[in-house]
Tab-separated table of C-alpha atoms in Angstrom:
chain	number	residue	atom	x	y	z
A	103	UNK	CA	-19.422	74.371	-114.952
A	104	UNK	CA	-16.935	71.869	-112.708
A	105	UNK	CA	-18.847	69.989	-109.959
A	106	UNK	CA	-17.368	70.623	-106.749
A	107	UNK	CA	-17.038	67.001	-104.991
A	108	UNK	CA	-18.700	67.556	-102.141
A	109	UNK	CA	-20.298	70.461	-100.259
A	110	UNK	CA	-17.703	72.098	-97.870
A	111	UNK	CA	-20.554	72.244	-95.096
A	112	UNK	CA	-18.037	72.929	-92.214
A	113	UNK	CA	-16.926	76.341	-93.983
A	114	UNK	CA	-20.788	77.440	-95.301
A	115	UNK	CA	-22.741	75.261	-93.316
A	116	UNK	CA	-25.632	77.814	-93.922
A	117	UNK	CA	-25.969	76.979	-97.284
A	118	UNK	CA	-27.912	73.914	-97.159
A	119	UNK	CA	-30.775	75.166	-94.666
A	120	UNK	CA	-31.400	78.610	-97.032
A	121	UNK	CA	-31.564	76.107	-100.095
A	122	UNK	CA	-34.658	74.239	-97.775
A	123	UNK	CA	-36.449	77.547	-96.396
A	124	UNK	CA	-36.550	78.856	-100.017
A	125	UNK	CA	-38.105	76.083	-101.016
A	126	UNK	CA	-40.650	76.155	-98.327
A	127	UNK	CA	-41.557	80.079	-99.347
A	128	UNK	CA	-41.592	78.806	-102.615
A	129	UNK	CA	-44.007	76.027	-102.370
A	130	UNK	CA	-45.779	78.137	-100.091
A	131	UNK	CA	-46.423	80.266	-102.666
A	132	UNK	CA	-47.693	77.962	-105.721
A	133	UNK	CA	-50.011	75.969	-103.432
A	134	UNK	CA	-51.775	79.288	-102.425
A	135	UNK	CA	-52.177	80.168	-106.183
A	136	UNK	CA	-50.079	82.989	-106.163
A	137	UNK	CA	-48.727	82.767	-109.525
A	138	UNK	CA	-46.803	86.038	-109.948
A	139	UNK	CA	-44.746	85.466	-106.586
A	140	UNK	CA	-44.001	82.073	-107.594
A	141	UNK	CA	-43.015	83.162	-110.798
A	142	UNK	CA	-40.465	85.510	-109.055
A	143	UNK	CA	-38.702	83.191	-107.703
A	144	UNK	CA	-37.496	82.310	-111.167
A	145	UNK	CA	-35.256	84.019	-112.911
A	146	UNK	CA	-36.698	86.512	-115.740
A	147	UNK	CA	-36.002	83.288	-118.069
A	148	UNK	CA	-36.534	80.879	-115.634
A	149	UNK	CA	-37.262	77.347	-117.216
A	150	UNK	CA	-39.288	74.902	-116.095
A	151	UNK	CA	-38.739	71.238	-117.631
A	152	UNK	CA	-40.952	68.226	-116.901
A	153	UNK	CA	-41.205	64.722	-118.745
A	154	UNK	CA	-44.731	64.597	-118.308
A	155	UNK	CA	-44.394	67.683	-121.152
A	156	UNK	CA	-42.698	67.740	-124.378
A	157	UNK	CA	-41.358	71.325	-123.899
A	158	UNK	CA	-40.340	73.451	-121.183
A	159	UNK	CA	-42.062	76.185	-120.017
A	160	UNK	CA	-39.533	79.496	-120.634
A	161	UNK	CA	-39.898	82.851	-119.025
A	162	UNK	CA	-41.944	84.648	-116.104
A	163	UNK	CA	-45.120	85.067	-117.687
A	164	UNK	CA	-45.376	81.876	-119.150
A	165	UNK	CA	-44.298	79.935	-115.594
A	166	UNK	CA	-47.344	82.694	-113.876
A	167	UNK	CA	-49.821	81.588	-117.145
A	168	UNK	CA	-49.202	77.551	-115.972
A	169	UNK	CA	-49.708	78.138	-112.117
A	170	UNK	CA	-53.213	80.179	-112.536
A	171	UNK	CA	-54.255	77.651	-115.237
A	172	UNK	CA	-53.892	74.517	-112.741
A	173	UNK	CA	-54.709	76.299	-109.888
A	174	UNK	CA	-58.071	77.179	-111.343
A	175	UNK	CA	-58.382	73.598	-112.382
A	176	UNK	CA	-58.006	72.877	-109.048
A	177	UNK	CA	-60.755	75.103	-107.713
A	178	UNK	CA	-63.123	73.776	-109.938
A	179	UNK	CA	-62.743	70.516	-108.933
A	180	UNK	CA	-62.484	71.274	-105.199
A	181	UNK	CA	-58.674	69.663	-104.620
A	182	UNK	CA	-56.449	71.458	-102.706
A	183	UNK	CA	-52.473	70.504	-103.577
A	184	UNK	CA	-49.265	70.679	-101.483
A	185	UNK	CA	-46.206	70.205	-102.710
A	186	UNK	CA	-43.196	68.536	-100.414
A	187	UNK	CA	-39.572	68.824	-101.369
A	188	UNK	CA	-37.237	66.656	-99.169
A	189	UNK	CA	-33.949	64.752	-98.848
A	190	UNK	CA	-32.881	67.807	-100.341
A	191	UNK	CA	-28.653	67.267	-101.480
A	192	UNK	CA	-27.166	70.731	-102.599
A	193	UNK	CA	-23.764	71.340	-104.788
A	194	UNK	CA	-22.005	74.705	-105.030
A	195	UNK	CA	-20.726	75.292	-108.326
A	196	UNK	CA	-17.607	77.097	-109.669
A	197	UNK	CA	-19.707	79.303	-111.151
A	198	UNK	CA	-21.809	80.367	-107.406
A	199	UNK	CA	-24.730	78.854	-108.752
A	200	UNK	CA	-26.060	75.980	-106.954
A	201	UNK	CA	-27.191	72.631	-108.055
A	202	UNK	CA	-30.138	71.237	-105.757
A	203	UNK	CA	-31.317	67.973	-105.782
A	204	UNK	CA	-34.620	66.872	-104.298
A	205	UNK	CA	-37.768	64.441	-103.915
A	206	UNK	CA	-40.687	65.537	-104.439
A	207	UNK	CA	-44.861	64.766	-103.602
A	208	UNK	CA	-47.882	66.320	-104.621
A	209	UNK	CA	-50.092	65.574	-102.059
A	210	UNK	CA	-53.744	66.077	-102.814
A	211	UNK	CA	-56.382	66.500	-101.000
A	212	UNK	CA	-60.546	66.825	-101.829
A	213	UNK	CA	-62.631	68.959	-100.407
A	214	UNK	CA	-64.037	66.274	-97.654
A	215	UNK	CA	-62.054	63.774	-98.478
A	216	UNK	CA	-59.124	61.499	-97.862
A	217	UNK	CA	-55.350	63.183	-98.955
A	218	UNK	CA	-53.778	61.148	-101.345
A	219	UNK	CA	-49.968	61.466	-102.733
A	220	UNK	CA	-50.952	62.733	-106.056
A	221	UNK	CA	-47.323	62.445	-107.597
A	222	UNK	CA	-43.909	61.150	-106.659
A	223	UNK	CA	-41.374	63.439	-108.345
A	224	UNK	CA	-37.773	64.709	-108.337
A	225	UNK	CA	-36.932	67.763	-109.012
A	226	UNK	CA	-33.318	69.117	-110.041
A	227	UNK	CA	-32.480	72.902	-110.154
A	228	UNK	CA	-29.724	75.428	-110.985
A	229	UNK	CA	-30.640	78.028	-108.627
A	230	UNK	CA	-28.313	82.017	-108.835
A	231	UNK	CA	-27.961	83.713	-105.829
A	232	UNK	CA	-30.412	86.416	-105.034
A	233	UNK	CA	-29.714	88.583	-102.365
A	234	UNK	CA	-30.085	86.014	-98.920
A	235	UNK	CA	-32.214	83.869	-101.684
A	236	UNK	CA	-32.318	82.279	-104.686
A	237	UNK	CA	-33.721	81.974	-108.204
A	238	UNK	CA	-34.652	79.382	-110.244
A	239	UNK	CA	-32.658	79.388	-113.531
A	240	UNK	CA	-33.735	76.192	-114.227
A	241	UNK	CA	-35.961	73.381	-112.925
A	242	UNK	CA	-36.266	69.992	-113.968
A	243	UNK	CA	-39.081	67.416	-112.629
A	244	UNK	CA	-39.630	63.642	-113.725
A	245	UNK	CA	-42.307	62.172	-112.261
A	246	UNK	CA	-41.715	58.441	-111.206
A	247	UNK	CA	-44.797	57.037	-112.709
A	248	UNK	CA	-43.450	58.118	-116.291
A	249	UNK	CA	-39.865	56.607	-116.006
B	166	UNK	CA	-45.714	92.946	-82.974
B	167	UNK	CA	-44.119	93.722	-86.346
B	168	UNK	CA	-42.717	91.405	-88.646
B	169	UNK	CA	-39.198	91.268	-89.612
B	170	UNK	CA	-38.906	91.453	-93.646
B	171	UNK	CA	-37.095	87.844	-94.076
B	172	UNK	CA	-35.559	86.246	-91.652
B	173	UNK	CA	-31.857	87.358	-91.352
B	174	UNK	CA	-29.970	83.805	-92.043
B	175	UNK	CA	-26.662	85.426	-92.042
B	176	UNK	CA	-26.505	86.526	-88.925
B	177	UNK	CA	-29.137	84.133	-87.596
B	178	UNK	CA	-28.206	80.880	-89.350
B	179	UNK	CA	-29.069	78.478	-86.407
B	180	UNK	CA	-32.569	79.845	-85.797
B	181	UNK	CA	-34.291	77.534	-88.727
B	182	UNK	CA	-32.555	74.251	-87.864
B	183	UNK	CA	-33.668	75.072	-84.031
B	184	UNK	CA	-36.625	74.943	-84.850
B	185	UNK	CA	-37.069	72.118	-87.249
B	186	UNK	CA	-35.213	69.747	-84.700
B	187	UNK	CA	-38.021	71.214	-81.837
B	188	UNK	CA	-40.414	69.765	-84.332
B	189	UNK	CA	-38.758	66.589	-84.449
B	190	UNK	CA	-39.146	66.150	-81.016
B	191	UNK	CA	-42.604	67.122	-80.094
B	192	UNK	CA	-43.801	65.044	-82.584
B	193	UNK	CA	-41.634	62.171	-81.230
B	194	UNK	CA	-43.392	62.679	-77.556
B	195	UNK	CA	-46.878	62.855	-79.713
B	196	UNK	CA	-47.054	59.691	-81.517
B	197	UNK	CA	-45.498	57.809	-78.435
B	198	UNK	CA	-48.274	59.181	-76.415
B	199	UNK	CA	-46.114	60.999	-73.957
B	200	UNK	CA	-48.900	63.255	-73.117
B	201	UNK	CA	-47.411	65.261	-70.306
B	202	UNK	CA	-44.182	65.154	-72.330
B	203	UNK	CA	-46.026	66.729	-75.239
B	204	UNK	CA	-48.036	69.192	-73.315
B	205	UNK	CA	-44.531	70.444	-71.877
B	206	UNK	CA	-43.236	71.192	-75.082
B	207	UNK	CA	-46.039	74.567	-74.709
B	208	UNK	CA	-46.223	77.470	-72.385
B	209	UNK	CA	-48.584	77.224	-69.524
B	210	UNK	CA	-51.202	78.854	-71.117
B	211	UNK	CA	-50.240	77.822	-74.643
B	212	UNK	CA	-53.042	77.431	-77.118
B	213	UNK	CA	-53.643	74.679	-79.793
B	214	UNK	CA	-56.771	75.711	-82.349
B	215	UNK	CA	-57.996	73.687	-85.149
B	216	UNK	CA	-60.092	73.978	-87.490
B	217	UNK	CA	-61.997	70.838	-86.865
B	218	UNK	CA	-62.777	71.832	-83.406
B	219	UNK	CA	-64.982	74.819	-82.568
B	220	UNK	CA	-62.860	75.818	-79.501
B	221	UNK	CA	-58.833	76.012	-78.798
B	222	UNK	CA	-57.496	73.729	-76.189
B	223	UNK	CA	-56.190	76.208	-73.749
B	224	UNK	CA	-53.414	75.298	-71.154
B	225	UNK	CA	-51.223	72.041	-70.410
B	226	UNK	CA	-53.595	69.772	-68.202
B	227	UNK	CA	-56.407	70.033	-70.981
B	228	UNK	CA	-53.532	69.534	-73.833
B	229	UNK	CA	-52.154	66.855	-72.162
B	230	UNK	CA	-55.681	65.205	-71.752
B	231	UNK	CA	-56.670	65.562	-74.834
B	232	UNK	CA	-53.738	63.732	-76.474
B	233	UNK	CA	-54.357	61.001	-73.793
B	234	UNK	CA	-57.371	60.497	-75.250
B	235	UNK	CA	-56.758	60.180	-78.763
B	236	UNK	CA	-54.143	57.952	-77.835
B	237	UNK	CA	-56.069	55.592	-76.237
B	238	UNK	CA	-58.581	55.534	-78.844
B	239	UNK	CA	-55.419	54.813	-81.442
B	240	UNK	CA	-54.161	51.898	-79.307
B	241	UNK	CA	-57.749	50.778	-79.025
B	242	UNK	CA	-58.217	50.364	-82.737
B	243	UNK	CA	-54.614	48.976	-83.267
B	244	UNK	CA	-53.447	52.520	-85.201
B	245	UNK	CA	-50.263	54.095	-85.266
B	246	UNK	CA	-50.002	57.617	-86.153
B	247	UNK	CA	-46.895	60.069	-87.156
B	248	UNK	CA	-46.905	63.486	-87.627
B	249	UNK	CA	-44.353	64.725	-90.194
B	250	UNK	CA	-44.049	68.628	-90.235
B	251	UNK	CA	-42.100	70.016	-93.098
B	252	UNK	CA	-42.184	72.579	-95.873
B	253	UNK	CA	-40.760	75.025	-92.583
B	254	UNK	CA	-40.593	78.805	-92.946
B	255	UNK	CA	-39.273	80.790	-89.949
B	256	UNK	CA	-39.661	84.399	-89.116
B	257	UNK	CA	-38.230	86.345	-86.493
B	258	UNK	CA	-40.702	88.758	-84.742
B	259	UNK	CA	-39.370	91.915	-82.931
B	260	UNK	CA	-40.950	91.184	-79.820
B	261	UNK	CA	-38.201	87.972	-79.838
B	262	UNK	CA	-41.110	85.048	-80.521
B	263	UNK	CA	-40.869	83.079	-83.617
B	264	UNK	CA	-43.234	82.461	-86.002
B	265	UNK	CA	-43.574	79.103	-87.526
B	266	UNK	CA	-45.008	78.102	-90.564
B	267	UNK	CA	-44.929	74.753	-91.903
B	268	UNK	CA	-47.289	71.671	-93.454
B	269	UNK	CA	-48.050	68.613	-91.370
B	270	UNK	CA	-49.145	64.911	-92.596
B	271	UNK	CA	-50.625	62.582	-90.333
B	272	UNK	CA	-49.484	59.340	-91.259
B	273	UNK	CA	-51.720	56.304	-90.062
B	274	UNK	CA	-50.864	52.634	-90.151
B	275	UNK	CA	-53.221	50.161	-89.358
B	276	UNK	CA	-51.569	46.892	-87.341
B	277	UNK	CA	-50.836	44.456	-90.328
B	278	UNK	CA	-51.863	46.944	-92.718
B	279	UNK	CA	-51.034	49.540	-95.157
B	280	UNK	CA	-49.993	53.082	-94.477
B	281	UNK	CA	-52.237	56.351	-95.842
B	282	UNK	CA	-52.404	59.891	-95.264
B	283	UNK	CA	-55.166	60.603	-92.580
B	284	UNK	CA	-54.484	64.383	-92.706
B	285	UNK	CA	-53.053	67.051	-94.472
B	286	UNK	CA	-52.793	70.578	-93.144
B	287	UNK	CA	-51.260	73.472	-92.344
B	288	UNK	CA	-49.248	74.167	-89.276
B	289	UNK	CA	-48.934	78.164	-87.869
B	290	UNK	CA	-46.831	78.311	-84.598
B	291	UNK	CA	-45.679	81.240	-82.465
B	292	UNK	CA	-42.939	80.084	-80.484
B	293	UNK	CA	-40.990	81.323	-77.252
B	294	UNK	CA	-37.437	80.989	-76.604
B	295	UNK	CA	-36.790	78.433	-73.607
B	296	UNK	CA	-33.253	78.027	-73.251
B	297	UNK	CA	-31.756	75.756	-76.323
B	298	UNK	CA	-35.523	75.451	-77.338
B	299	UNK	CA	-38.758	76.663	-77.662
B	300	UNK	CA	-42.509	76.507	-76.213
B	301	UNK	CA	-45.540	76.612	-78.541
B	302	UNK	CA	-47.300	79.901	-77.325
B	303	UNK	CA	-49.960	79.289	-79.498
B	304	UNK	CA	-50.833	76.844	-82.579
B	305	UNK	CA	-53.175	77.020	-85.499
B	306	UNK	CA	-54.239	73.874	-87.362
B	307	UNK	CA	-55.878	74.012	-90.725
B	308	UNK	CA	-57.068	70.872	-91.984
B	309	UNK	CA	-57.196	71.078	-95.978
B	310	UNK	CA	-59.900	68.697	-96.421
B	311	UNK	CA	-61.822	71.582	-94.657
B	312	UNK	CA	-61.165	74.599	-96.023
C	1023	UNK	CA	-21.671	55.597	-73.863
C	1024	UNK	CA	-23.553	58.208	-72.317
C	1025	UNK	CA	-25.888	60.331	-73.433
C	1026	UNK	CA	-25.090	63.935	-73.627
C	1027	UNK	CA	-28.851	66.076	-72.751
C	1028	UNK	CA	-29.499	67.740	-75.189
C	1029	UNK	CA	-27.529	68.528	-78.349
C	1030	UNK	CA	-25.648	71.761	-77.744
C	1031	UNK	CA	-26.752	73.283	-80.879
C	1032	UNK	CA	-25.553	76.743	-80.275
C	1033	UNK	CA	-21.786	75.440	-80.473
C	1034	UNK	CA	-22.440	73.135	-83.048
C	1035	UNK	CA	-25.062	73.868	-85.031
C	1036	UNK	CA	-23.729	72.523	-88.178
C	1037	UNK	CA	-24.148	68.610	-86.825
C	1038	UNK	CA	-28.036	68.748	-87.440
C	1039	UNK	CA	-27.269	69.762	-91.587
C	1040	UNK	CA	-24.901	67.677	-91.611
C	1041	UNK	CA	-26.563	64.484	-90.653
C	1042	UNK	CA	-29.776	65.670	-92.654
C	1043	UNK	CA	-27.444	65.883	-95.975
C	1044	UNK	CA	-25.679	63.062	-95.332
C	1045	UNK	CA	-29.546	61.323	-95.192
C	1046	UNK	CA	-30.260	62.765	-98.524
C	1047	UNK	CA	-27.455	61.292	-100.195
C	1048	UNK	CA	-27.628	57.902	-99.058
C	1049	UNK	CA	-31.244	57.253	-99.778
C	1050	UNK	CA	-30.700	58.690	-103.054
C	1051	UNK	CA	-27.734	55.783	-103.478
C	1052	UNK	CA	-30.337	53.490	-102.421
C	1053	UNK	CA	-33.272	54.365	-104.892
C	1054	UNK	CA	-30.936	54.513	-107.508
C	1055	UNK	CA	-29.816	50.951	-106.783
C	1056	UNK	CA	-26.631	51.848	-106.095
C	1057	UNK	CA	-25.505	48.774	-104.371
C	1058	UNK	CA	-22.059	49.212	-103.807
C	1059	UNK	CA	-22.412	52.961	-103.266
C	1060	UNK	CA	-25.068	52.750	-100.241
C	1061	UNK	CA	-22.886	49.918	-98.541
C	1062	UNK	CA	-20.088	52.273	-98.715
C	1063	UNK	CA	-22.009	54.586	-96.137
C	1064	UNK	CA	-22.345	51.991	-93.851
C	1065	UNK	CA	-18.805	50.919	-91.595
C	1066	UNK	CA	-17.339	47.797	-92.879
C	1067	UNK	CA	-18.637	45.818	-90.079
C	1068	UNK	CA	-22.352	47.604	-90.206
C	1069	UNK	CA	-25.211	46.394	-89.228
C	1070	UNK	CA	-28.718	46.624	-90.462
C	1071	UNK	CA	-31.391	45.396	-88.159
C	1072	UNK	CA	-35.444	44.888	-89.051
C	1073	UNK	CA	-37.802	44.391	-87.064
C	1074	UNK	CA	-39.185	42.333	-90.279
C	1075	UNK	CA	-36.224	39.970	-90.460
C	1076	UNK	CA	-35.325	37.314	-87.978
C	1077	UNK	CA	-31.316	38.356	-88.020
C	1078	UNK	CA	-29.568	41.691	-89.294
C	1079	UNK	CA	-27.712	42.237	-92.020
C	1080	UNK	CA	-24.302	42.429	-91.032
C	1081	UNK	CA	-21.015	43.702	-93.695
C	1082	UNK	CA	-21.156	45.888	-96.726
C	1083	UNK	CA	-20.827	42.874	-99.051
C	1084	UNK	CA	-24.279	41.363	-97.608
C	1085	UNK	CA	-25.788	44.973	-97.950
C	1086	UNK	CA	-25.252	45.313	-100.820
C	1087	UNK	CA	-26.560	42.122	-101.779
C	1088	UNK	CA	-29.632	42.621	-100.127
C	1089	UNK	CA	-30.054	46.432	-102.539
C	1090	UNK	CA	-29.347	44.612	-105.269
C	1091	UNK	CA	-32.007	41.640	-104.499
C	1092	UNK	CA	-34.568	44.572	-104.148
C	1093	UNK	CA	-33.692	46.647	-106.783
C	1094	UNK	CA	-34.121	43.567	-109.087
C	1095	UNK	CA	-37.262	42.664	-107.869
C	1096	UNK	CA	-38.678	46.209	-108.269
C	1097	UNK	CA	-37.321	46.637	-111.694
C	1098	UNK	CA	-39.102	43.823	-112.657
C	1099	UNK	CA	-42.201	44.443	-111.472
C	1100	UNK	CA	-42.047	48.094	-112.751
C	1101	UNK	CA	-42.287	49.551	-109.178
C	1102	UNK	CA	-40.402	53.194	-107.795
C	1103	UNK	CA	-39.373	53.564	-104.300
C	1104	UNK	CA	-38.365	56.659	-102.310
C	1105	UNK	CA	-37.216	56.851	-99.263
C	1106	UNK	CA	-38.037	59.529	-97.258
C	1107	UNK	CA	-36.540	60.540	-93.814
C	1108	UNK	CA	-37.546	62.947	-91.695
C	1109	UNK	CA	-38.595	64.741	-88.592
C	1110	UNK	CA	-34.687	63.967	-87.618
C	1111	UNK	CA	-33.535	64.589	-84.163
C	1112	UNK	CA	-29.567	63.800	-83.363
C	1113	UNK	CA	-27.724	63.435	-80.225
C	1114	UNK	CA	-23.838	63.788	-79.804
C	1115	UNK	CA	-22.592	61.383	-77.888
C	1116	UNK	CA	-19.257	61.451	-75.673
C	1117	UNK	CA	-17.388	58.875	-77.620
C	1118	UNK	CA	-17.813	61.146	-81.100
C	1119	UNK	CA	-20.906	58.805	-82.038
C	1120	UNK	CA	-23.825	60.237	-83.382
C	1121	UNK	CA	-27.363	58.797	-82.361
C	1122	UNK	CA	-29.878	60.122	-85.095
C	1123	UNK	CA	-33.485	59.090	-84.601
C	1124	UNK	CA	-35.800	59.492	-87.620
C	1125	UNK	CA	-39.283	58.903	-89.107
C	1126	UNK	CA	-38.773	57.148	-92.869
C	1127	UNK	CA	-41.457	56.659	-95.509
C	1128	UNK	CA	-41.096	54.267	-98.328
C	1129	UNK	CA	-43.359	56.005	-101.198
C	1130	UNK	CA	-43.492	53.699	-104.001
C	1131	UNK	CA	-44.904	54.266	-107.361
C	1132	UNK	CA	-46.107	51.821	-110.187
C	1133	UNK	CA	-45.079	52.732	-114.081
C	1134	UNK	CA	-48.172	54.303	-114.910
C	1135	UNK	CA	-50.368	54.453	-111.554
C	1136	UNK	CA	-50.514	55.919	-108.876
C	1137	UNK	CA	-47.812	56.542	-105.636
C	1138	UNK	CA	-48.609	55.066	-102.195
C	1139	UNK	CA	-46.846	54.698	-99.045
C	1140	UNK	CA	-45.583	51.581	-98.734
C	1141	UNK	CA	-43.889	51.371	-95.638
C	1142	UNK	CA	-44.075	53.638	-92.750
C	1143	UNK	CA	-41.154	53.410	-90.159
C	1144	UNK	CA	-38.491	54.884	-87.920
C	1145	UNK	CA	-35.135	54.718	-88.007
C	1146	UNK	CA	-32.896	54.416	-85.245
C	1147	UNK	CA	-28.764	55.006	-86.330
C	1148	UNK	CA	-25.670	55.370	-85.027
C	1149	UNK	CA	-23.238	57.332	-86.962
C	1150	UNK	CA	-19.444	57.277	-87.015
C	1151	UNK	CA	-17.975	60.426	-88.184
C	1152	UNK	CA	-15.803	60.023	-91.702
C	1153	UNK	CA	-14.283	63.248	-92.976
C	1154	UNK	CA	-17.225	65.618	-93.753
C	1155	UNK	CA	-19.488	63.032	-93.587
C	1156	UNK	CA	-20.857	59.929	-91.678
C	1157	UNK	CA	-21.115	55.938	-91.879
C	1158	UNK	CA	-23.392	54.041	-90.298
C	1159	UNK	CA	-22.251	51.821	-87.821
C	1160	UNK	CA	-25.765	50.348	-87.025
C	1161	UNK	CA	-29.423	51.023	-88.237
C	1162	UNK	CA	-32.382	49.620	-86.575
C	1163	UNK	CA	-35.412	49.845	-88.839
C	1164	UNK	CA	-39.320	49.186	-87.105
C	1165	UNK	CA	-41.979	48.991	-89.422
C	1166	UNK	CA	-45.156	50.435	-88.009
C	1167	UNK	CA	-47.580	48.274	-89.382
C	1168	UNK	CA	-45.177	45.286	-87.415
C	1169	UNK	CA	-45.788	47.015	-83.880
């Protein structure tokens, strides 16, 4: 998988803005708890890495299984979360997947309360064509507290 | 007024950076307090509903007031505040608006003092064309500390 | 230099990307501590003016200096920045210029605690066109909590 050196925006200069609205239907999608759309965006073994967790999670139903878990947390405990991707850099690859590169906040917010910025993250993906969209093949996130 | 599918960024590939530098903009002539400036950014009867207010603010004269105010009652108490919009979806409607769908931080920094999130919520726009840009027909505000 | 209205973003709708990319890159040099790097997207004469500093900082060789200062300080006391630009509006100018007006966050985050905004600001550039890409010929940084 050879790196191309830069991203030839003058000849597909619509590459980087599909790579950000994906990412806002994504996000979309997780904050609102629904965990079998954002599990679609993955592929069908779709990992998700973090280094706040010792293993990835692999595979549609187990990405779905992690969203419903913390989003029920959540609930409970009255906290609504948005997640913000931005200064976004994207890479085609030889292949025609795409490398995307990303910050990343949690911002959280309690039910009557002040929003805080729950996490400060980056997240680094390998995303396949899909159509006029994309799919995760595989996510990476390292939250800056842990590093 | 039925919704197109997914917004066609092929053929359309302009339409979501349009918007996003709109955004950019408004909120410019916001946090400067550029009250007519901001209330020209909407159509003459545009709308602006919130969820912390009982009532939309109907039409540019009472838009344009009620930014004035809030303005004056930042400058008053030495705050600065920025809106950020981001997180941006875009969809194409037949009828040839836009609707707009992104997440909005207010950003407040006290004079000599540290920055925090005052707000987070949810933006929903329907936009008209006006030339280059676009006037906010009607906006939806959803604070998440209220829902 | 004069200004040209309003970006013609129907002919050129590319330049917006472009500049946004080019954003994503550099801050990413800069949070990596990338000395060298980040001066090397500034002219060789550029200038970086604060409203926080008396005088600018004026060369690559003294920008860089200046990263690596910070970057040494942070290390040491364990702290994470990110800098975040956004709500980005850009201007073409006659002379080839670009004028790109932005809102910028510093977020940073302590090993093991908790992120914050540090620093809320906007940036004011102007950008000199380099192959696919852009230097920056001068950046004016205000600090809101200075203003």
């Amino acid at each position: 998988m050879t790196e191309v050196q830069s991203l030839p925006l003058g000849t597909d200069n619509t590459l980087y803005t599909r790579v950000a609205h994906f990412y806002a239907r994504q996000m979309r999608l997780l904050d609102e708890g629904d965990a079998e759309g954002w599990a679609a965006t993955f592929t069908e073994d779709g990992s998700f890495a973090a280094n706040a967790h010792p293993e990835p999670t692999v595979g549609r139903a187990n990405l779905a299984a992690a969203v419903r878990r913390t989003h029920q947390e959540l609930q409970a405990a009255g906290v609504k979360h948005r997640h913000w991707l931005g200064m976004l850099s994207v890479d085609a690859l030889e292949d025609g997947t795409v490398r995307a590169f990303s910050y990343a906040l949690v911002i959280a917010t309690p039910k009557g309360g002040q929003p805080v910025i729950h996490r400060s993250t980056t997240c680094s993906d390998i995303l396949v064509p899909n159509g006029d969209s994309w799919l995760v093949q595989r996510r990476e996130v390292s939250r800056d507290d842990l590093v």
